[in-house]
Structure formats: structure tokens, C-alpha cells
């Protein structure tokens, strides 16, 4: 079983749609959690950290459920520019572990 | 963006040859990482460093070695490249005040 598992996707949605990505992790000792975004042939970049209480940044909402070892990312009012691969990242001990990523394509 | 550069950006080599990839950072971050990224696998950790001369193995370390003689440089060496090491290699650093990783632009390595 992989340490971090994500919805395989791809997700193809129209502009304005709401889309949700899920992620589960196996190491219960994990201390911090993140969503990264990666554009085609580019390096990953931090989208947002995920806090226990849940957090929101504009159209993006991240949730963490420690008991179920589950992380989610919700994107509201999708834009064409949201098209990318979204990576779930878990940090058990400063050796970050990445999910394989979920590809999102937002279409006009 | 953190000042992370990787060299070379692209390399084609032959099976059995040694290859060294360089990562350079200007942020004075203590932690540095080498990942490889392959379709269907996402980013997999090869080795990481938590200080000068302090390194540890990641989940796919076989066939790779690393060295860190200065805070700013982290080298990844393939002693004898194999075709299975064809991949995109990313270097990253960790800002441990924010727990945020910053990535270099990547190196595309092809082993023929």
C-alpha cells in the first residue's frame, strides 16, 4: 500500500464547477499536510497547508481528518487556470511523502 | 520563490556511465531533498540531507548516492546509470519555519 494515495483522476470539469480531491495517508505519525500544484513540465509549488481545523484560501478549501487519515481539497468556481496536477503531501518526519497526483482539466 | 537551481537541466547518457546532478540553493535552508518523478508514481524521495555531511536514504535510494559538503550544494550521483533511472529529477529545500518545500526546475535525464 502506498503511503499517500489520491484519486487517480483525471477530472475534466466545465468552468465554474466545484471539484473535490481526496487523499488518504498511512503513517499516523504524520505531523503536517499540504496540497501542491504542478503545471505540465514544471516543478511543484505549494498551494496551501492543511490544518486540523480546516482552512480556506479564496476558492480553495482544505480539510484534514486525523482519525480517518484523510485530506481533502475543494475548488469552487473552477477557472481555466486551475488546470494542473494536484499533489497531496504528508510530512511524517521532514521527509515529505507525495501522492501520485490528480490531474484536473477545466474546460470552457 | 526560493533560489534553487539545478544543473544540468537536460542530460542524455549511456548505460554504465557515471552521472552527477547538482542542486544549488541561496536560502540557507538546512534540509535538502532529491526526488524522481515518473508517470504513475508521482514524486519519490531518493535521499535527503538535514545538514552538511548529514544525509539519509529515502524510499528509492538504491543506485544513488549523495553528498553535501556545503549548505548550499547537494549533489546526486548515479555511479553507473541504468535505463530504469531515466526520469525527471527534482531537488527541493525545506523552509522549516513554515514547513514549506521549494523545488528546483528539474533535470530531465535519459539513460540510453
PDB file of C-alpha atoms in Angstrom:
ATOM      1  CA  UNK A   1       0.000   0.000   0.000  1.00  0.00           C
ATOM      2  CA  UNK A   2       1.347   3.434  -0.916  1.00  0.00           C
ATOM      3  CA  UNK A   3       1.968   5.860   1.938  1.00  0.00           C
ATOM      4  CA  UNK A   4      -0.129   8.544   0.283  1.00  0.00           C
ATOM      5  CA  UNK A   5      -2.980   7.673  -2.058  1.00  0.00           C
ATOM      6  CA  UNK A   6      -5.023  10.038  -4.169  1.00  0.00           C
ATOM      7  CA  UNK A   7      -7.976   9.843  -6.527  1.00  0.00           C
ATOM      8  CA  UNK A   8      -6.379   8.806  -9.807  1.00  0.00           C
ATOM      9  CA  UNK A   9      -8.412  11.211 -11.940  1.00  0.00           C
ATOM     10  CA  UNK A  10      -8.296  12.728 -14.420  1.00  0.00           C
ATOM     11  CA  UNK A  11     -11.039  15.189 -13.613  1.00  0.00           C
ATOM     12  CA  UNK A  12     -12.486  17.087 -16.569  1.00  0.00           C
ATOM     13  CA  UNK A  13     -14.872  19.817 -15.455  1.00  0.00           C
ATOM     14  CA  UNK A  14     -16.502  22.905 -17.001  1.00  0.00           C
ATOM     15  CA  UNK A  15     -15.587  26.389 -15.869  1.00  0.00           C
ATOM     16  CA  UNK A  16     -17.484  27.353 -12.749  1.00  0.00           C
ATOM     17  CA  UNK A  17     -17.794  23.796 -11.463  1.00  0.00           C
ATOM     18  CA  UNK A  18     -16.921  22.692  -7.949  1.00  0.00           C
ATOM     19  CA  UNK A  19     -14.459  19.828  -7.746  1.00  0.00           C
ATOM     20  CA  UNK A  20     -13.154  17.847  -4.772  1.00  0.00           C
ATOM     21  CA  UNK A  21      -9.983  15.820  -4.432  1.00  0.00           C
ATOM     22  CA  UNK A  22      -9.372  13.225  -1.745  1.00  0.00           C
ATOM     23  CA  UNK A  23      -6.218  11.806  -0.260  1.00  0.00           C
ATOM     24  CA  UNK A  24      -5.501   9.152   2.373  1.00  0.00           C
ATOM     25  CA  UNK A  25      -2.244   8.530   4.202  1.00  0.00           C
ATOM     26  CA  UNK A  26      -0.959   5.525   6.107  1.00  0.00           C
ATOM     27  CA  UNK A  27       1.516   6.976   8.607  1.00  0.00           C
ATOM     28  CA  UNK A  28      -0.443   8.064  11.663  1.00  0.00           C
ATOM     29  CA  UNK A  29       2.642   9.873  12.990  1.00  0.00           C
ATOM     30  CA  UNK A  30       2.429  12.425  10.177  1.00  0.00           C
ATOM     31  CA  UNK A  31       2.603  15.941  11.523  1.00  0.00           C
ATOM     32  CA  UNK A  32       1.898  18.254   8.656  1.00  0.00           C
ATOM     33  CA  UNK A  33      -0.061  18.146   5.438  1.00  0.00           C
ATOM     34  CA  UNK A  34      -0.124  20.103   2.218  1.00  0.00           C
ATOM     35  CA  UNK A  35      -1.559  20.436  -1.233  1.00  0.00           C
ATOM     36  CA  UNK A  36       0.866  21.280  -4.019  1.00  0.00           C
ATOM     37  CA  UNK A  37       0.070  22.218  -7.577  1.00  0.00           C
ATOM     38  CA  UNK A  38       2.173  21.131 -10.536  1.00  0.00           C
ATOM     39  CA  UNK A  39       1.782  22.518 -14.023  1.00  0.00           C
ATOM     40  CA  UNK A  40       2.833  20.443 -17.015  1.00  0.00           C
ATOM     41  CA  UNK A  41       6.622  20.028 -17.192  1.00  0.00           C
ATOM     42  CA  UNK A  42       7.130  22.373 -14.243  1.00  0.00           C
ATOM     43  CA  UNK A  43       8.139  21.974 -10.641  1.00  0.00           C
ATOM     44  CA  UNK A  44       5.550  21.524  -7.863  1.00  0.00           C
ATOM     45  CA  UNK A  45       4.566  24.637  -5.946  1.00  0.00           C
ATOM     46  CA  UNK A  46       2.809  24.949  -2.621  1.00  0.00           C
ATOM     47  CA  UNK A  47      -0.907  25.608  -2.980  1.00  0.00           C
ATOM     48  CA  UNK A  48      -1.839  25.505   0.686  1.00  0.00           C
ATOM     49  CA  UNK A  49      -1.092  23.894   4.007  1.00  0.00           C
ATOM     50  CA  UNK A  50      -3.807  21.800   5.627  1.00  0.00           C
ATOM     51  CA  UNK A  51      -4.671  22.439   9.257  1.00  0.00           C
ATOM     52  CA  UNK A  52      -6.670  20.310  11.663  1.00  0.00           C
ATOM     53  CA  UNK A  53      -9.388  22.916  11.886  1.00  0.00           C
ATOM     54  CA  UNK A  54      -9.675  23.177   8.110  1.00  0.00           C
ATOM     55  CA  UNK A  55      -8.642  26.232   6.184  1.00  0.00           C
ATOM     56  CA  UNK A  56      -9.769  28.308   3.257  1.00  0.00           C
ATOM     57  CA  UNK A  57      -7.896  30.456   0.762  1.00  0.00           C
ATOM     58  CA  UNK A  58     -10.226  32.153  -1.652  1.00  0.00           C
ATOM     59  CA  UNK A  59     -11.863  29.462  -3.790  1.00  0.00           C
ATOM     60  CA  UNK A  60      -9.822  26.690  -2.189  1.00  0.00           C
ATOM     61  CA  UNK A  61     -10.767  24.818   0.988  1.00  0.00           C
ATOM     62  CA  UNK A  62      -8.651  22.115   2.616  1.00  0.00           C
ATOM     63  CA  UNK A  63      -9.823  19.701   5.287  1.00  0.00           C
ATOM     64  CA  UNK A  64      -7.975  17.206   7.472  1.00  0.00           C
ATOM     65  CA  UNK A  65      -9.453  14.253   9.334  1.00  0.00           C
ATOM     66  CA  UNK A  66      -6.720  12.758  11.511  1.00  0.00           C
ATOM     67  CA  UNK A  67      -8.894   9.936  12.835  1.00  0.00           C
ATOM     68  CA  UNK A  68      -9.604   8.704   9.305  1.00  0.00           C
ATOM     69  CA  UNK A  69      -6.169   9.782   7.978  1.00  0.00           C
ATOM     70  CA  UNK A  70      -7.872  11.658   5.188  1.00  0.00           C
ATOM     71  CA  UNK A  71      -7.243  15.005   3.498  1.00  0.00           C
ATOM     72  CA  UNK A  72      -9.407  16.820   1.001  1.00  0.00           C
ATOM     73  CA  UNK A  73      -9.205  19.808  -1.312  1.00  0.00           C
ATOM     74  CA  UNK A  74     -12.276  21.602  -2.621  1.00  0.00           C
ATOM     75  CA  UNK A  75     -12.074  24.037  -5.509  1.00  0.00           C
ATOM     76  CA  UNK A  76     -15.118  26.237  -6.091  1.00  0.00           C
ATOM     77  CA  UNK A  77     -15.945  28.206  -9.228  1.00  0.00           C
ATOM     78  CA  UNK A  78     -13.210  26.486 -11.266  1.00  0.00           C
ATOM     79  CA  UNK A  79     -11.162  28.627 -13.653  1.00  0.00           C
ATOM     80  CA  UNK A  80      -9.313  27.569 -16.773  1.00  0.00           C
ATOM     81  CA  UNK A  81      -6.107  28.476 -14.935  1.00  0.00           C
ATOM     82  CA  UNK A  82      -6.834  25.823 -12.295  1.00  0.00           C
ATOM     83  CA  UNK A  83      -5.926  23.121 -14.831  1.00  0.00           C
ATOM     84  CA  UNK A  84      -2.947  21.324 -13.315  1.00  0.00           C
ATOM     85  CA  UNK A  85      -1.996  18.257 -11.315  1.00  0.00           C
ATOM     86  CA  UNK A  86      -2.714  18.487  -7.597  1.00  0.00           C
ATOM     87  CA  UNK A  87      -0.381  16.652  -5.248  1.00  0.00           C
ATOM     88  CA  UNK A  88      -1.228  15.609  -1.721  1.00  0.00           C
ATOM     89  CA  UNK A  89       1.820  15.777   0.561  1.00  0.00           C
ATOM     90  CA  UNK A  90       2.295  14.309   4.017  1.00  0.00           C
ATOM     91  CA  UNK A  91       5.220  15.025   6.322  1.00  0.00           C
ATOM     92  CA  UNK A  92       5.941  12.292   8.872  1.00  0.00           C
ATOM     93  CA  UNK A  93       9.411  13.491   9.868  1.00  0.00           C
ATOM     94  CA  UNK A  94      10.746  16.121   7.476  1.00  0.00           C
ATOM     95  CA  UNK A  95      10.906  13.506   4.708  1.00  0.00           C
ATOM     96  CA  UNK A  96       7.919  14.619   2.686  1.00  0.00           C
ATOM     97  CA  UNK A  97       5.847  11.914   1.014  1.00  0.00           C
ATOM     98  CA  UNK A  98       3.873  12.724  -2.114  1.00  0.00           C
ATOM     99  CA  UNK A  99       0.793  11.204  -3.638  1.00  0.00           C
ATOM    100  CA  UNK A 100       0.893  10.381  -7.338  1.00  0.00           C
ATOM    101  CA  UNK A 101      -1.275  13.415  -8.073  1.00  0.00           C
ATOM    102  CA  UNK A 102      -4.692  14.063  -9.533  1.00  0.00           C
ATOM    103  CA  UNK A 103      -4.935  15.774 -12.875  1.00  0.00           C
ATOM    104  CA  UNK A 104      -7.565  18.455 -13.335  1.00  0.00           C
ATOM    105  CA  UNK A 105      -8.617  19.938 -16.654  1.00  0.00           C
ATOM    106  CA  UNK A 106     -11.069  22.829 -16.600  1.00  0.00           C
ATOM    107  CA  UNK A 107     -12.773  23.376 -19.948  1.00  0.00           C
ATOM    108  CA  UNK A 108     -14.568  26.460 -21.305  1.00  0.00           C
TER     109      UNK A 108
ATOM    110  CA  UNK B   1      10.372  31.671  -4.923  1.00  0.00           C
ATOM    111  CA  UNK B   2      13.395  30.208  -3.201  1.00  0.00           C
ATOM    112  CA  UNK B   3      16.634  30.491  -5.156  1.00  0.00           C
ATOM    113  CA  UNK B   4      17.090  26.867  -6.215  1.00  0.00           C
ATOM    114  CA  UNK B   5      18.904  25.958  -9.372  1.00  0.00           C
ATOM    115  CA  UNK B   6      19.659  22.580 -10.851  1.00  0.00           C
ATOM    116  CA  UNK B   7      22.302  21.612 -13.356  1.00  0.00           C
ATOM    117  CA  UNK B   8      22.267  20.282 -15.918  1.00  0.00           C
ATOM    118  CA  UNK B   9      18.644  20.824 -16.921  1.00  0.00           C
ATOM    119  CA  UNK B  10      18.776  18.088 -19.533  1.00  0.00           C
ATOM    120  CA  UNK B  11      21.160  15.177 -19.961  1.00  0.00           C
ATOM    121  CA  UNK B  12      21.344  12.153 -22.218  1.00  0.00           C
ATOM    122  CA  UNK B  13      23.836   9.489 -21.240  1.00  0.00           C
ATOM    123  CA  UNK B  14      24.588   5.843 -21.856  1.00  0.00           C
ATOM    124  CA  UNK B  15      24.073   2.870 -19.607  1.00  0.00           C
ATOM    125  CA  UNK B  16      27.006   2.282 -17.296  1.00  0.00           C
ATOM    126  CA  UNK B  17      28.305   5.851 -17.222  1.00  0.00           C
ATOM    127  CA  UNK B  18      28.500   7.895 -14.016  1.00  0.00           C
ATOM    128  CA  UNK B  19      26.252  10.928 -13.749  1.00  0.00           C
ATOM    129  CA  UNK B  20      26.204  13.752 -11.192  1.00  0.00           C
ATOM    130  CA  UNK B  21      23.350  16.192 -10.808  1.00  0.00           C
ATOM    131  CA  UNK B  22      23.842  19.387  -8.863  1.00  0.00           C
ATOM    132  CA  UNK B  23      21.416  21.361  -6.762  1.00  0.00           C
ATOM    133  CA  UNK B  24      22.286  24.826  -5.507  1.00  0.00           C
ATOM    134  CA  UNK B  25      20.273  26.976  -3.097  1.00  0.00           C
ATOM    135  CA  UNK B  26      20.737  30.515  -1.863  1.00  0.00           C
ATOM    136  CA  UNK B  27      18.248  30.411   1.038  1.00  0.00           C
ATOM    137  CA  UNK B  28      20.474  28.761   3.655  1.00  0.00           C
ATOM    138  CA  UNK B  29      17.849  26.074   4.243  1.00  0.00           C
ATOM    139  CA  UNK B  30      19.035  23.200   6.375  1.00  0.00           C
ATOM    140  CA  UNK B  31      17.050  20.441   4.686  1.00  0.00           C
ATOM    141  CA  UNK B  32      17.546  19.465   1.046  1.00  0.00           C
ATOM    142  CA  UNK B  33      15.964  16.640  -0.931  1.00  0.00           C
ATOM    143  CA  UNK B  34      16.309  14.725  -4.178  1.00  0.00           C
ATOM    144  CA  UNK B  35      13.197  13.252  -5.786  1.00  0.00           C
ATOM    145  CA  UNK B  36      12.494  11.465  -9.004  1.00  0.00           C
ATOM    146  CA  UNK B  37       9.184  11.784 -10.797  1.00  0.00           C
ATOM    147  CA  UNK B  38       7.806   9.104 -13.087  1.00  0.00           C
ATOM    148  CA  UNK B  39       4.343   8.674 -14.610  1.00  0.00           C
ATOM    149  CA  UNK B  40       2.018   6.847 -12.262  1.00  0.00           C
ATOM    150  CA  UNK B  41       4.374   7.161  -9.298  1.00  0.00           C
ATOM    151  CA  UNK B  42       4.424  10.827  -8.537  1.00  0.00           C
ATOM    152  CA  UNK B  43       7.414  12.184  -6.662  1.00  0.00           C
ATOM    153  CA  UNK B  44       9.517   9.599  -4.851  1.00  0.00           C
ATOM    154  CA  UNK B  45      12.185  10.545  -2.347  1.00  0.00           C
ATOM    155  CA  UNK B  46      15.692   9.324  -3.201  1.00  0.00           C
ATOM    156  CA  UNK B  47      17.840  10.868  -0.473  1.00  0.00           C
ATOM    157  CA  UNK B  48      17.641  13.867   1.777  1.00  0.00           C
ATOM    158  CA  UNK B  49      20.033  15.909   3.875  1.00  0.00           C
ATOM    159  CA  UNK B  50      19.476  17.582   7.225  1.00  0.00           C
ATOM    160  CA  UNK B  51      22.780  19.419   7.325  1.00  0.00           C
ATOM    161  CA  UNK B  52      26.311  19.491   5.977  1.00  0.00           C
ATOM    162  CA  UNK B  53      27.562  15.906   5.733  1.00  0.00           C
ATOM    163  CA  UNK B  54      24.272  14.625   7.204  1.00  0.00           C
ATOM    164  CA  UNK B  55      22.225  12.579   4.772  1.00  0.00           C
ATOM    165  CA  UNK B  56      19.700   9.788   4.871  1.00  0.00           C
ATOM    166  CA  UNK B  57      18.037   7.409   2.451  1.00  0.00           C
ATOM    167  CA  UNK B  58      14.595   7.831   1.017  1.00  0.00           C
ATOM    168  CA  UNK B  59      12.256   5.231  -0.397  1.00  0.00           C
ATOM    169  CA  UNK B  60      14.121   4.670  -3.712  1.00  0.00           C
ATOM    170  CA  UNK B  61      17.787   5.138  -2.809  1.00  0.00           C
ATOM    171  CA  UNK B  62      19.283   2.043  -4.500  1.00  0.00           C
ATOM    172  CA  UNK B  63      21.717   3.029  -7.252  1.00  0.00           C
ATOM    173  CA  UNK B  64      22.074   6.599  -5.985  1.00  0.00           C
ATOM    174  CA  UNK B  65      24.448   8.364  -3.636  1.00  0.00           C
ATOM    175  CA  UNK B  66      24.516  11.946  -2.394  1.00  0.00           C
ATOM    176  CA  UNK B  67      26.933  14.378  -0.867  1.00  0.00           C
ATOM    177  CA  UNK B  68      26.566  17.686   0.914  1.00  0.00           C
ATOM    178  CA  UNK B  69      29.865  19.404   1.656  1.00  0.00           C
ATOM    179  CA  UNK B  70      28.350  22.895   1.834  1.00  0.00           C
ATOM    180  CA  UNK B  71      24.947  24.143   2.975  1.00  0.00           C
ATOM    181  CA  UNK B  72      24.138  25.468  -0.466  1.00  0.00           C
ATOM    182  CA  UNK B  73      25.013  22.410  -2.582  1.00  0.00           C
ATOM    183  CA  UNK B  74      23.515  18.939  -2.678  1.00  0.00           C
ATOM    184  CA  UNK B  75      24.854  16.504  -5.267  1.00  0.00           C
ATOM    185  CA  UNK B  76      23.144  13.381  -6.551  1.00  0.00           C
ATOM    186  CA  UNK B  77      25.341  10.735  -8.178  1.00  0.00           C
ATOM    187  CA  UNK B  78      24.380   7.744 -10.252  1.00  0.00           C
ATOM    188  CA  UNK B  79      27.526   5.636 -10.091  1.00  0.00           C
ATOM    189  CA  UNK B  80      26.577   3.525 -13.095  1.00  0.00           C
ATOM    190  CA  UNK B  81      23.446   4.757 -14.820  1.00  0.00           C
ATOM    191  CA  UNK B  82      20.767   2.288 -15.915  1.00  0.00           C
ATOM    192  CA  UNK B  83      17.792   2.774 -18.211  1.00  0.00           C
ATOM    193  CA  UNK B  84      15.456   2.480 -15.215  1.00  0.00           C
ATOM    194  CA  UNK B  85      16.963   5.730 -13.929  1.00  0.00           C
ATOM    195  CA  UNK B  86      15.563   7.665 -16.865  1.00  0.00           C
ATOM    196  CA  UNK B  87      13.357  10.181 -15.103  1.00  0.00           C
ATOM    197  CA  UNK B  88      12.828  13.785 -14.122  1.00  0.00           C
ATOM    198  CA  UNK B  89      14.832  14.659 -11.023  1.00  0.00           C
ATOM    199  CA  UNK B  90      13.746  17.434  -8.697  1.00  0.00           C
ATOM    200  CA  UNK B  91      15.740  18.992  -5.929  1.00  0.00           C
ATOM    201  CA  UNK B  92      13.938  20.703  -3.052  1.00  0.00           C
ATOM    202  CA  UNK B  93      14.699  22.580   0.119  1.00  0.00           C
ATOM    203  CA  UNK B  94      12.597  22.999   3.239  1.00  0.00           C
ATOM    204  CA  UNK B  95      11.891  26.262   4.953  1.00  0.00           C
ATOM    205  CA  UNK B  96      11.439  24.769   8.394  1.00  0.00           C
ATOM    206  CA  UNK B  97       9.980  27.964   9.801  1.00  0.00           C
ATOM    207  CA  UNK B  98       6.917  27.449   7.596  1.00  0.00           C
ATOM    208  CA  UNK B  99       7.290  23.743   6.777  1.00  0.00           C
ATOM    209  CA  UNK B 100       7.181  24.657   3.097  1.00  0.00           C
ATOM    210  CA  UNK B 101       9.189  22.851   0.435  1.00  0.00           C
ATOM    211  CA  UNK B 102      10.545  24.748  -2.539  1.00  0.00           C
ATOM    212  CA  UNK B 103      11.530  22.929  -5.696  1.00  0.00           C
ATOM    213  CA  UNK B 104      14.132  23.487  -8.353  1.00  0.00           C
ATOM    214  CA  UNK B 105      13.143  23.463 -12.033  1.00  0.00           C
ATOM    215  CA  UNK B 106      14.047  19.788 -12.521  1.00  0.00           C
ATOM    216  CA  UNK B 107      16.572  17.821 -14.574  1.00  0.00           C
ATOM    217  CA  UNK B 108      15.425  15.525 -17.366  1.00  0.00           C
ATOM    218  CA  UNK B 109      17.781  12.557 -17.514  1.00  0.00           C
ATOM    219  CA  UNK B 110      17.655   9.983 -20.276  1.00  0.00           C
ATOM    220  CA  UNK B 111      19.770   6.852 -20.000  1.00  0.00           C
ATOM    221  CA  UNK B 112      20.093   5.015 -23.300  1.00  0.00           C
TER     222      UNK B 112
END
